XYZ file of C-alpha atoms in Angstrom:
621
model
C 4.375 16.006 12.633
C 2.439 19.261 12.608
C 0.685 18.210 9.422
C -0.377 14.963 11.030
C -1.746 16.717 14.068
C -3.987 18.675 11.763
C -6.224 15.606 11.396
C -7.243 16.087 15.076
C -8.949 19.368 14.292
C -12.361 17.791 14.245
C -11.845 16.145 17.669
C -10.526 19.141 19.740
C -13.246 18.837 22.292
C -12.575 15.082 22.781
C -8.790 15.744 22.914
C -9.381 18.211 25.841
C -12.111 16.411 27.678
C -10.406 13.016 27.786
C -7.272 14.187 29.756
C -9.463 16.486 31.806
C -11.620 13.648 33.122
C -8.528 11.563 33.728
C -7.055 14.365 35.892
C -10.338 14.445 37.762
C -10.021 10.828 38.436
C -6.402 11.271 39.560
C -7.518 14.077 41.958
C -9.965 11.777 43.646
C -7.426 9.106 43.876
C -5.027 11.385 45.658
C -7.555 11.887 48.482
C -7.735 8.132 49.276
C -4.458 7.935 51.304
C -5.628 10.892 53.461
C -8.942 9.146 54.177
C -7.037 5.888 55.015
C -4.754 7.936 57.426
C -7.850 9.331 59.138
C -9.245 5.826 59.595
C -6.065 4.724 61.290
C -5.229 7.747 63.204
C -8.770 8.527 64.459
C -11.181 5.744 63.825
C -9.034 2.695 64.797
C -7.118 4.687 67.519
C -10.416 5.685 69.179
C -12.243 2.541 68.327
C -14.936 4.697 66.697
C -16.781 2.155 64.472
C -19.130 4.824 63.169
C -16.283 7.068 62.111
C -14.654 4.110 60.232
C -17.959 3.293 58.408
C -18.358 6.949 57.362
C -14.797 7.147 56.042
C -15.316 3.813 54.180
C -18.393 5.299 52.620
C -16.325 8.256 51.533
C -13.731 5.743 49.941
C -16.603 4.049 48.088
C -17.906 7.393 46.865
C -14.430 8.374 45.652
C -14.159 5.049 43.836
C -17.473 5.491 42.065
C -16.696 9.039 41.003
C -13.236 7.974 39.756
C -14.874 5.136 37.710
C -17.319 7.484 36.133
C -14.439 9.881 35.264
C -12.402 7.020 33.916
C -15.158 5.657 31.662
C -15.960 9.198 30.364
C -12.260 9.771 29.515
C -11.994 6.387 27.872
C -14.943 7.218 25.646
C -13.681 10.559 24.542
C -10.089 9.351 24.010
C -11.243 6.417 21.894
C -13.503 8.612 19.808
C -10.684 10.979 19.191
C -8.142 8.257 18.399
C -10.362 6.357 16.099
C -11.614 9.422 14.309
C -8.015 10.685 13.922
C -6.781 7.434 12.496
C -9.720 7.241 10.130
C -8.993 10.755 8.862
C -5.249 9.915 8.576
C -5.839 6.772 6.666
C -8.194 8.448 4.254
C -5.652 11.205 3.679
C -2.839 8.682 3.247
C -4.762 6.593 0.661
C -5.781 9.795 -1.188
C -2.224 10.967 -1.277
C -0.965 7.606 -2.501
C -3.378 7.865 -5.428
C -1.744 11.108 -6.427
C 1.662 9.579 -6.595
C 3.026 8.705 -9.999
C 4.419 5.309 -10.956
C 7.929 6.595 -10.188
C 7.137 7.176 -6.491
C 5.261 3.861 -6.296
C 8.319 2.107 -7.702
C 10.562 3.842 -5.221
C 8.479 3.328 -2.079
C 7.289 -0.178 -3.005
C 3.862 -1.810 -2.472
C 4.564 -3.731 0.658
C 5.775 -0.754 2.615
C 2.814 1.299 1.570
C 0.454 -1.455 2.704
C 2.318 -1.667 6.058
C 2.196 2.118 6.549
C -1.567 2.252 5.894
C -2.433 -0.621 8.153
C 0.072 -1.515 10.859
C 1.728 1.847 11.218
C -1.606 3.799 11.422
C -2.966 1.250 13.937
C 0.186 1.909 16.142
C -0.414 5.581 15.903
C -4.080 5.190 16.880
C -3.207 3.120 19.895
C -0.431 5.578 20.901
C -2.806 8.446 20.754
C -5.428 6.690 22.711
C -2.973 6.028 25.496
C -1.454 9.407 25.289
C -4.846 11.232 25.805
C -5.753 8.976 28.746
C -2.400 8.599 30.635
C 0.245 11.138 29.557
C -1.234 13.885 31.656
C -2.690 11.602 34.340
C 0.465 9.913 35.235
C 2.703 13.020 35.675
C -0.236 14.703 37.581
C -0.459 11.757 40.054
C 3.316 11.579 40.541
C 3.626 15.343 41.238
C 0.351 15.403 43.259
C 1.473 12.538 45.311
C 4.737 14.305 46.176
C 2.875 17.500 47.082
C 0.387 15.602 49.242
C 3.358 13.828 51.000
C 4.724 17.289 51.970
C 1.375 18.016 53.641
C 1.754 14.827 55.694
C 5.388 15.160 56.720
C 7.964 17.391 54.991
C 11.036 15.441 56.139
C 9.750 12.026 54.925
C 8.576 13.703 51.700
C 12.205 14.440 50.792
C 12.492 10.741 49.838
C 9.953 11.487 47.064
C 12.184 14.381 45.759
C 15.088 11.903 45.398
C 13.214 8.942 44.050
C 11.114 10.692 41.345
C 14.097 12.085 39.359
C 15.826 8.708 39.473
C 12.693 7.017 38.104
C 12.434 9.744 35.365
C 16.046 9.042 34.258
C 15.282 5.310 34.038
C 11.989 5.845 32.174
C 13.120 8.387 29.676
C 16.530 6.797 29.136
C 14.858 3.596 28.076
C 12.514 5.507 25.815
C 15.391 7.261 24.093
C 17.180 3.922 23.582
C 14.141 2.130 22.147
C 12.566 4.755 19.915
C 15.052 4.328 16.908
C 15.022 0.526 17.399
C 11.272 0.294 16.913
C 11.802 2.138 13.533
C 14.114 -0.740 12.578
C 11.587 -3.300 13.589
C 8.978 -1.735 11.366
C 11.402 -1.600 8.432
C 12.228 -5.427 8.867
C 8.485 -6.032 9.185
C 8.135 -4.432 5.769
C 10.645 -6.924 4.432
C 8.693 -9.969 5.888
C 5.410 -8.631 4.561
C 7.010 -8.081 1.076
C 8.250 -11.681 0.926
C 4.915 -12.988 2.058
C 3.112 -11.017 -0.578
C 5.587 -12.106 -3.205
C 5.138 -15.817 -2.311
C 1.316 -15.613 -2.148
C 0.948 -13.965 -5.502
C 3.598 -16.130 -7.122
C 2.727 -19.447 -5.358
C 2.116 -21.251 -8.685
C 5.524 -20.315 -10.065
C 7.240 -21.278 -6.809
C 5.631 -24.722 -6.910
C 6.135 -25.019 -10.655
C 9.984 -24.633 -10.206
C 10.150 -26.631 -6.997
C 11.408 -23.618 -4.991
C 9.358 -24.129 -1.854
C 12.424 -24.919 0.316
C 14.443 -21.854 -0.933
C 11.497 -19.555 -0.479
C 10.977 -20.955 2.994
C 14.548 -20.254 3.795
C 14.328 -16.636 2.464
C 11.266 -16.099 4.569
C 12.829 -17.634 7.751
C 15.982 -15.549 7.338
C 13.903 -12.316 7.141
C 11.789 -13.385 9.955
C 14.721 -14.300 12.101
C 16.137 -10.863 11.604
C 12.790 -9.305 12.627
C 12.530 -11.717 15.634
C 16.178 -10.887 16.862
C 15.469 -7.089 16.571
C 12.212 -7.464 18.432
C 13.858 -9.474 21.154
C 16.635 -6.878 21.420
C 14.050 -4.096 21.771
C 12.046 -6.168 24.165
C 15.075 -6.901 26.357
C 15.806 -3.235 26.646
C 12.090 -2.386 27.388
C 11.982 -5.318 29.860
C 14.496 -3.433 32.116
C 11.785 -0.859 32.816
C 9.719 -2.769 35.368
C 12.563 -4.282 37.510
C 14.544 -1.029 37.659
C 11.515 0.995 38.588
C 10.383 -1.503 41.185
C 13.889 -1.634 42.722
C 13.865 2.157 43.064
C 10.442 2.251 44.470
C 10.979 -0.520 47.057
C 14.277 1.080 48.170
C 12.256 4.312 48.559
C 9.563 2.502 50.637
C 12.204 0.916 52.816
C 13.682 4.448 53.464
C 10.212 5.747 54.006
C 9.512 3.180 56.703
C 12.831 3.826 58.328
C 12.257 7.574 58.447
C 8.714 7.031 59.411
C 9.620 4.818 62.426
C 11.940 7.409 63.633
C 9.371 10.218 63.375
C 6.737 8.092 65.151
C 9.186 7.478 67.982
C 9.916 11.222 68.461
C 6.192 12.020 67.937
C 6.659 13.833 64.625
C 3.949 11.802 62.907
C 1.237 9.158 63.403
C 1.186 5.605 62.204
C -1.536 6.432 59.787
C 0.617 9.047 58.173
C 3.187 6.357 57.465
C 0.477 4.345 55.707
C -0.525 7.390 53.741
C 2.968 8.023 52.518
C 3.446 4.298 51.530
C 0.192 4.588 49.617
C 1.433 7.706 47.830
C 4.731 5.795 47.077
C 2.728 2.970 45.688
C 0.543 5.282 43.619
C 3.830 6.743 42.240
C 5.048 3.304 41.422
C 1.812 2.262 39.599
C 1.741 5.560 37.617
C 5.323 5.376 36.677
C 4.946 1.802 35.349
C 1.919 3.009 33.457
C 4.029 5.948 32.109
C 6.811 3.486 31.248
C 4.490 1.317 29.212
C 2.852 4.399 27.719
C 6.266 5.764 26.677
C 7.112 2.334 25.028
C 3.860 2.539 23.141
C 4.271 6.131 22.302
C 7.764 5.438 21.025
C 6.442 2.866 18.680
C 3.613 5.228 17.644
C 6.208 8.094 16.987
C 8.375 5.784 14.916
C 5.268 4.718 12.865
C 4.112 8.255 12.655
C 7.403 9.304 11.126
C 6.967 6.481 8.533
C 3.500 7.610 7.693
C 4.689 11.222 7.541
C 7.499 10.203 5.113
C 4.792 9.046 2.704
C 2.700 12.136 3.123
C 5.837 14.261 2.492
C 6.511 12.387 -0.689
C 5.773 14.995 -3.350
C 4.135 13.642 -6.562
C 6.627 13.890 -9.349
C 3.824 14.935 -11.867
C 1.674 18.030 -11.861
C -1.504 17.983 -13.923
C -3.129 21.349 -14.959
C -6.718 21.940 -13.870
C -7.817 22.731 -17.414
C -6.646 21.927 -21.044
C -3.759 24.171 -22.007
C -2.477 25.234 -25.541
C -3.885 25.083 -29.010
C -3.466 22.427 -31.607
C -1.438 23.668 -34.599
C -3.146 22.955 -38.020
C -0.238 20.839 -39.240
C -0.718 18.473 -36.204
C -4.517 18.182 -36.287
C -4.225 14.700 -37.788
C -1.645 13.411 -35.197
C -2.739 11.094 -32.439
C 0.604 10.530 -30.746
C 4.041 12.142 -31.604
C 7.293 11.329 -29.860
C 10.058 13.925 -30.466
C 13.541 12.767 -29.298
C 12.030 11.180 -26.228
C 14.348 9.492 -23.602
C 13.322 7.922 -20.319
C 15.527 6.992 -17.317
C 13.780 5.446 -14.353
C 14.576 6.747 -10.896
C 17.687 5.168 -9.468
C 18.497 3.510 -12.782
C 22.024 3.623 -14.168
C 21.149 3.882 -17.830
C 18.141 5.121 -19.814
C 15.441 2.692 -20.780
C 14.565 4.681 -23.883
C 16.930 6.864 -25.953
C 15.955 9.376 -28.606
C 12.733 7.913 -29.732
C 10.936 9.934 -32.473
C 7.849 8.783 -34.425
C 4.338 9.956 -35.335
C 1.113 7.955 -35.159
C -1.864 9.348 -37.112
C -5.479 9.229 -35.968
C -7.042 5.846 -36.923
C -3.783 4.016 -37.511
C -2.693 0.785 -35.899
C 0.876 0.843 -34.412
C 2.693 -2.139 -33.652
C 5.496 -2.242 -31.017
C 7.877 -5.271 -31.071
C 11.343 -6.055 -29.623
C 13.107 -8.429 -27.369
C 12.555 -8.777 -23.547
C 13.800 -5.528 -21.896
C 13.889 -3.586 -25.050
C 11.674 -0.829 -23.666
C 8.256 -1.673 -25.268
C 6.242 -1.144 -22.063
C 8.271 1.914 -21.181
C 7.389 3.442 -24.465
C 3.641 3.021 -24.283
C 3.557 3.976 -20.580
C 4.626 7.470 -21.664
C 1.380 7.938 -23.791
C -1.062 8.171 -20.839
C 1.619 9.825 -18.814
C 2.257 7.059 -16.208
C 5.865 8.352 -16.412
C 7.290 11.660 -17.717
C 9.861 11.585 -20.364
C 13.237 12.767 -18.980
C 14.085 14.268 -22.330
C 12.053 15.190 -25.367
C 8.295 15.738 -25.750
C 5.306 13.384 -25.914
C 2.292 14.936 -27.752
C -1.197 13.541 -27.577
C -3.718 14.788 -30.218
C -1.385 17.741 -31.122
C -0.774 18.882 -27.535
C 2.009 18.209 -25.052
C 0.829 15.368 -22.682
C 1.702 17.674 -19.777
C -0.982 20.180 -20.879
C -3.828 17.754 -20.175
C -5.743 17.321 -16.962
C -5.365 13.952 -15.498
C -8.901 12.776 -16.152
C -9.064 14.089 -19.634
C -5.736 12.511 -20.621
C -6.673 9.065 -19.129
C -10.009 9.365 -20.882
C -8.378 9.884 -24.215
C -5.759 7.044 -23.806
C -6.932 3.721 -22.401
C -4.315 1.241 -21.218
C -4.617 -2.547 -21.020
C -1.547 -3.613 -19.040
C 0.433 -6.827 -19.429
C -1.097 -8.352 -16.202
C -4.701 -8.570 -16.304
C -6.054 -7.022 -13.159
C -9.701 -7.522 -12.155
C -11.383 -6.615 -8.893
C -13.721 -8.439 -6.585
C -17.357 -7.854 -7.666
C -19.191 -8.741 -10.806
C -18.395 -8.703 -14.554
C -20.574 -5.598 -14.720
C -18.868 -3.701 -11.867
C -15.472 -4.385 -13.431
C -16.534 -3.144 -16.903
C -18.114 0.044 -15.428
C -14.588 1.098 -14.403
C -14.179 2.220 -17.995
C -17.332 4.426 -17.753
C -19.587 4.391 -14.710
C -22.494 5.680 -16.829
C -22.291 3.018 -19.583
C -25.423 1.244 -20.505
C -25.865 -2.562 -20.904
C -25.750 -1.996 -24.615
C -22.454 -0.331 -24.240
C -21.138 -3.137 -22.167
C -22.153 -5.823 -24.509
C -20.728 -3.973 -27.629
C -17.388 -3.708 -25.762
C -17.583 -7.441 -24.888
C -18.361 -8.272 -28.542
C -15.361 -6.291 -29.753
C -13.075 -7.841 -27.105
C -14.333 -11.432 -28.131
C -15.646 -11.910 -24.604
C -19.416 -11.819 -25.266
C -19.650 -15.577 -25.870
C -18.251 -16.775 -22.606
C -20.087 -14.041 -20.609
C -23.350 -15.058 -22.064
C -22.584 -18.677 -21.100
C -22.324 -17.591 -17.512
C -25.479 -18.295 -15.474
C -25.813 -14.636 -14.299
C -24.293 -13.029 -17.436
C -23.043 -9.530 -16.625
C -23.899 -10.039 -12.923
C -21.648 -13.088 -12.705
C -19.384 -12.783 -9.596
C -15.713 -12.135 -10.104
C -13.266 -13.091 -7.399
C -10.415 -10.870 -6.324
C -7.872 -10.802 -9.097
C -10.268 -12.784 -11.338
C -9.208 -16.088 -9.761
C -12.336 -17.773 -11.072
C -11.525 -16.894 -14.647
C -8.955 -18.210 -17.091
C -6.093 -16.118 -18.315
C -7.643 -15.527 -21.711
C -10.981 -14.573 -20.178
C -9.274 -12.109 -17.888
C -7.412 -10.461 -20.653
C -10.581 -10.062 -22.874
C -12.515 -8.551 -19.949
C -9.706 -5.929 -19.335
C -9.694 -5.114 -22.995
C -13.552 -4.798 -22.943
C -13.261 -2.579 -19.785
C -10.938 -0.237 -21.778
C -13.281 -0.141 -24.631
C -16.307 0.832 -22.563
C -14.698 4.212 -22.032
C -14.688 4.792 -25.829
C -11.079 6.139 -25.850
C -9.357 7.788 -28.800
C -6.171 5.826 -28.180
C -6.160 2.141 -27.129
C -2.896 0.706 -25.900
C -2.741 -3.161 -25.635
C 0.493 -3.852 -23.831
C 0.973 -7.478 -24.622
C -2.551 -7.963 -23.350
C -3.445 -10.688 -25.758
C -0.660 -13.090 -24.904
C -3.077 -15.642 -23.410
C -5.413 -15.575 -26.473
C -5.193 -18.296 -29.133
C -4.256 -17.227 -32.691
C -7.881 -17.248 -33.918
C -9.145 -15.100 -31.112
C -6.180 -12.773 -31.452
C -7.006 -12.310 -35.203
C -10.665 -11.855 -34.513
C -9.922 -9.231 -31.902
C -7.674 -7.214 -34.191
C -10.328 -7.523 -37.013
C -12.999 -6.234 -34.553
C -10.841 -3.320 -33.449
C -10.171 -2.319 -37.062
C -13.926 -2.369 -37.746
C -14.812 0.042 -34.904
C -16.301 3.371 -36.125
C -14.389 6.560 -35.661
C -10.562 7.116 -35.674
C -9.432 4.826 -32.892
C -5.666 4.763 -32.738
C -4.442 1.372 -31.487
C -1.048 0.533 -30.081
C -0.360 -3.199 -29.996
C 2.558 -4.358 -27.960
C 3.276 -8.049 -28.760
C 5.904 -10.665 -28.983
C 4.092 -12.213 -31.978
C 5.148 -10.866 -35.357
C 1.999 -12.232 -36.887
C -0.067 -10.092 -34.603
C 1.599 -6.951 -35.994
C 2.230 -7.674 -39.620
C -0.958 -5.849 -40.767
C -0.223 -2.761 -38.675
C 0.078 0.634 -40.447
C 3.480 1.139 -38.707
C 5.572 -1.200 -36.724
C 8.107 0.154 -34.166
C 11.096 -2.029 -33.534
C 12.944 -1.579 -30.327
C 16.351 -2.866 -29.288
C 17.869 -2.075 -25.965
C 15.876 1.076 -25.679
C 16.585 2.440 -29.213
C 14.194 2.681 -32.143
C 16.077 0.532 -34.685
C 13.247 0.217 -37.211
C 9.949 1.857 -38.279
C 7.722 0.910 -41.162
C 5.374 -1.739 -42.482
C 5.884 -5.514 -42.161
C 7.241 -5.848 -45.701
C 9.504 -2.839 -45.365
C 11.055 -3.969 -42.054
C 11.733 -7.434 -43.433
C 13.907 -5.754 -46.041
C 15.417 -2.968 -44.037
C 15.569 -4.069 -40.377
C 17.810 -6.981 -39.397
C 16.417 -7.026 -35.753
C 12.741 -7.449 -37.075
C 13.815 -10.031 -39.619
C 15.560 -11.984 -36.792
C 12.346 -11.758 -34.756
C 10.318 -12.862 -37.640
C 12.419 -15.782 -38.658
C 12.701 -17.011 -35.048
C 8.847 -17.390 -35.110
C 8.362 -18.586 -38.626
C 10.030 -21.329 -40.564
C 12.581 -20.157 -43.200
C 12.122 -20.917 -46.783
C 9.034 -21.467 -48.908
C 6.854 -22.893 -46.175
C 3.698 -22.194 -47.888
C 4.589 -24.515 -50.827
C 5.932 -27.257 -48.532
C 2.984 -27.242 -46.268
C 0.466 -27.077 -49.171
C 2.185 -30.048 -50.640
C 2.053 -31.812 -47.359
C -1.581 -31.055 -46.822
C -2.411 -32.253 -50.324
C -0.551 -35.574 -49.896
C -2.154 -36.333 -46.508
C -5.702 -35.031 -47.723
C -5.816 -33.077 -44.609
C -9.405 -32.016 -43.825
C -8.151 -28.578 -42.823
C -6.959 -28.023 -46.433
C -10.364 -28.692 -47.798
C -11.604 -25.938 -45.524
C -9.166 -23.484 -47.029
C -6.723 -23.354 -44.056
C -3.297 -22.285 -44.929
C -0.123 -23.724 -43.495
C 0.291 -22.668 -39.835
C 3.956 -22.058 -40.324
C 3.435 -19.652 -43.238
C 2.555 -16.732 -41.057
C -0.811 -16.401 -42.625
C -2.771 -18.901 -40.584
C -3.526 -18.037 -36.965
C -6.217 -20.682 -36.334
C -4.143 -23.854 -35.973
C -0.900 -24.054 -34.045
C 1.814 -21.727 -32.817
C 4.748 -21.397 -35.110
C 7.263 -23.291 -32.935
C 4.985 -26.302 -32.848
C 4.565 -26.139 -36.623
C 8.273 -26.227 -36.996
C 8.443 -29.366 -35.026
C 5.396 -30.877 -36.876
C 6.938 -30.439 -40.394
C 10.626 -31.320 -39.357
C 10.683 -34.605 -41.356
C 10.258 -32.592 -44.556
């Protein structure tokens, strides 16, 4: 918590002035019962109308001064609370940006969103109330008791008994509700997580007719949240009735003692009114204090959750400058894996085991394997999104851990499986790759990514609006724009993690041809489920259950790697498909044959139909 309080350092003056003005307001409030007692004891008793008017004027003046103090305190407390929450939210967001993928996976997206929004808002509200009321309420309670002794010491003993009893009720309820509010926030995380999951996957939910089951999941999580909120609310709701019962019993006792004192001449009737007013002030302030403590309990629980994120230490450390020298024998290396293994946090088994290979500068490396074989895990190690748990990953002859973050991410550009675009324009999205890129650079990247044609067709070209997540673009357009964004940065290593899955065969082939034609020694990693997309790669890595079971060219792997051969045969028809399809095309005088198209099932043509459709098309043969 001390670390979080550090964000108040720029608002020390406001943090002092806010409670100070509140205490001034409370001081003037404490004089009101005494003035009322004088009006009853002197003005009314002597029928002195002028005296009554003067004292009423004093009451009005006290009220105006109190209002001015209250408004001033509100201004300073709001300024301090809003400024503090702004600084805290900035620091939290900045810290989250330093976390590696491992910490992000562990914490979860929904809980981070909750802690940056709802939790910080609760802390802001709690701080605002704390600055305004936490000193004022105890000051009024103690001050009222002291002033009561100046009126009548015997009757004031009732205050000495009542205040501790009220404190036990207030602080007892606070102690009971504080841990429960933390549980409420955790269950709120679950509800927000389900909401986010359903909103992002609404098309899949509807496609599989899972609306009812998802509604049930949401209702179950929401019911748990509601029950916990009701449970906490029931405990908190005891605050007002218990405090009112104690206060009213105290007032009854006060009136009883006061009547006795009046009979014996120990005090005047106006003094009883003053004591009752002080008791009512105590009641009001303790109710405020009770509500304040409930809010502060929420704020403390939320502050603990925020602090937990701030205390999360990034699992990766990046040096400030480039370390080490490149040995002469490794000068031609782009990427080298030496006995690399990777185990995710909390996983029971490694996702990658003993991976070793070398990719030279300018080579095209294909990565293929079944679902869950570790393809994405492998390429995520290159830009150091994760650290290898065993072995060494070298980039351009140096250990990846010797690169500063900015320099490493500048050398290795990653295009992820899910195309992610941000609200803005096509230009603003492309400039993520290089904020200083010219229009010529942007168009060159679009040409290579096969996206220039549809961008030119847009009314505003590069300035065409892009909705959040690229909702106004097709899947293929989004993928091509994300590839172009990576190319704008002119990286030395380009990683396409199944990022052409939405492209047709012709566009996929044109993209690979354009990448191969780029000047320089661009090393390209292509992760794909399509064997046809990788068959011209310089090396193909075949993964199976986290193990590297094959490495070589397309022809070599077909002879030596059963896993690759199985993948290839599952996508292309067995046998002499070329001859069969050529005969079929000749017999039917297919126009495509006259244009020189090869059979789509041969593995050579990528301009007609996917392989599975081809198998169905030529099944009668």
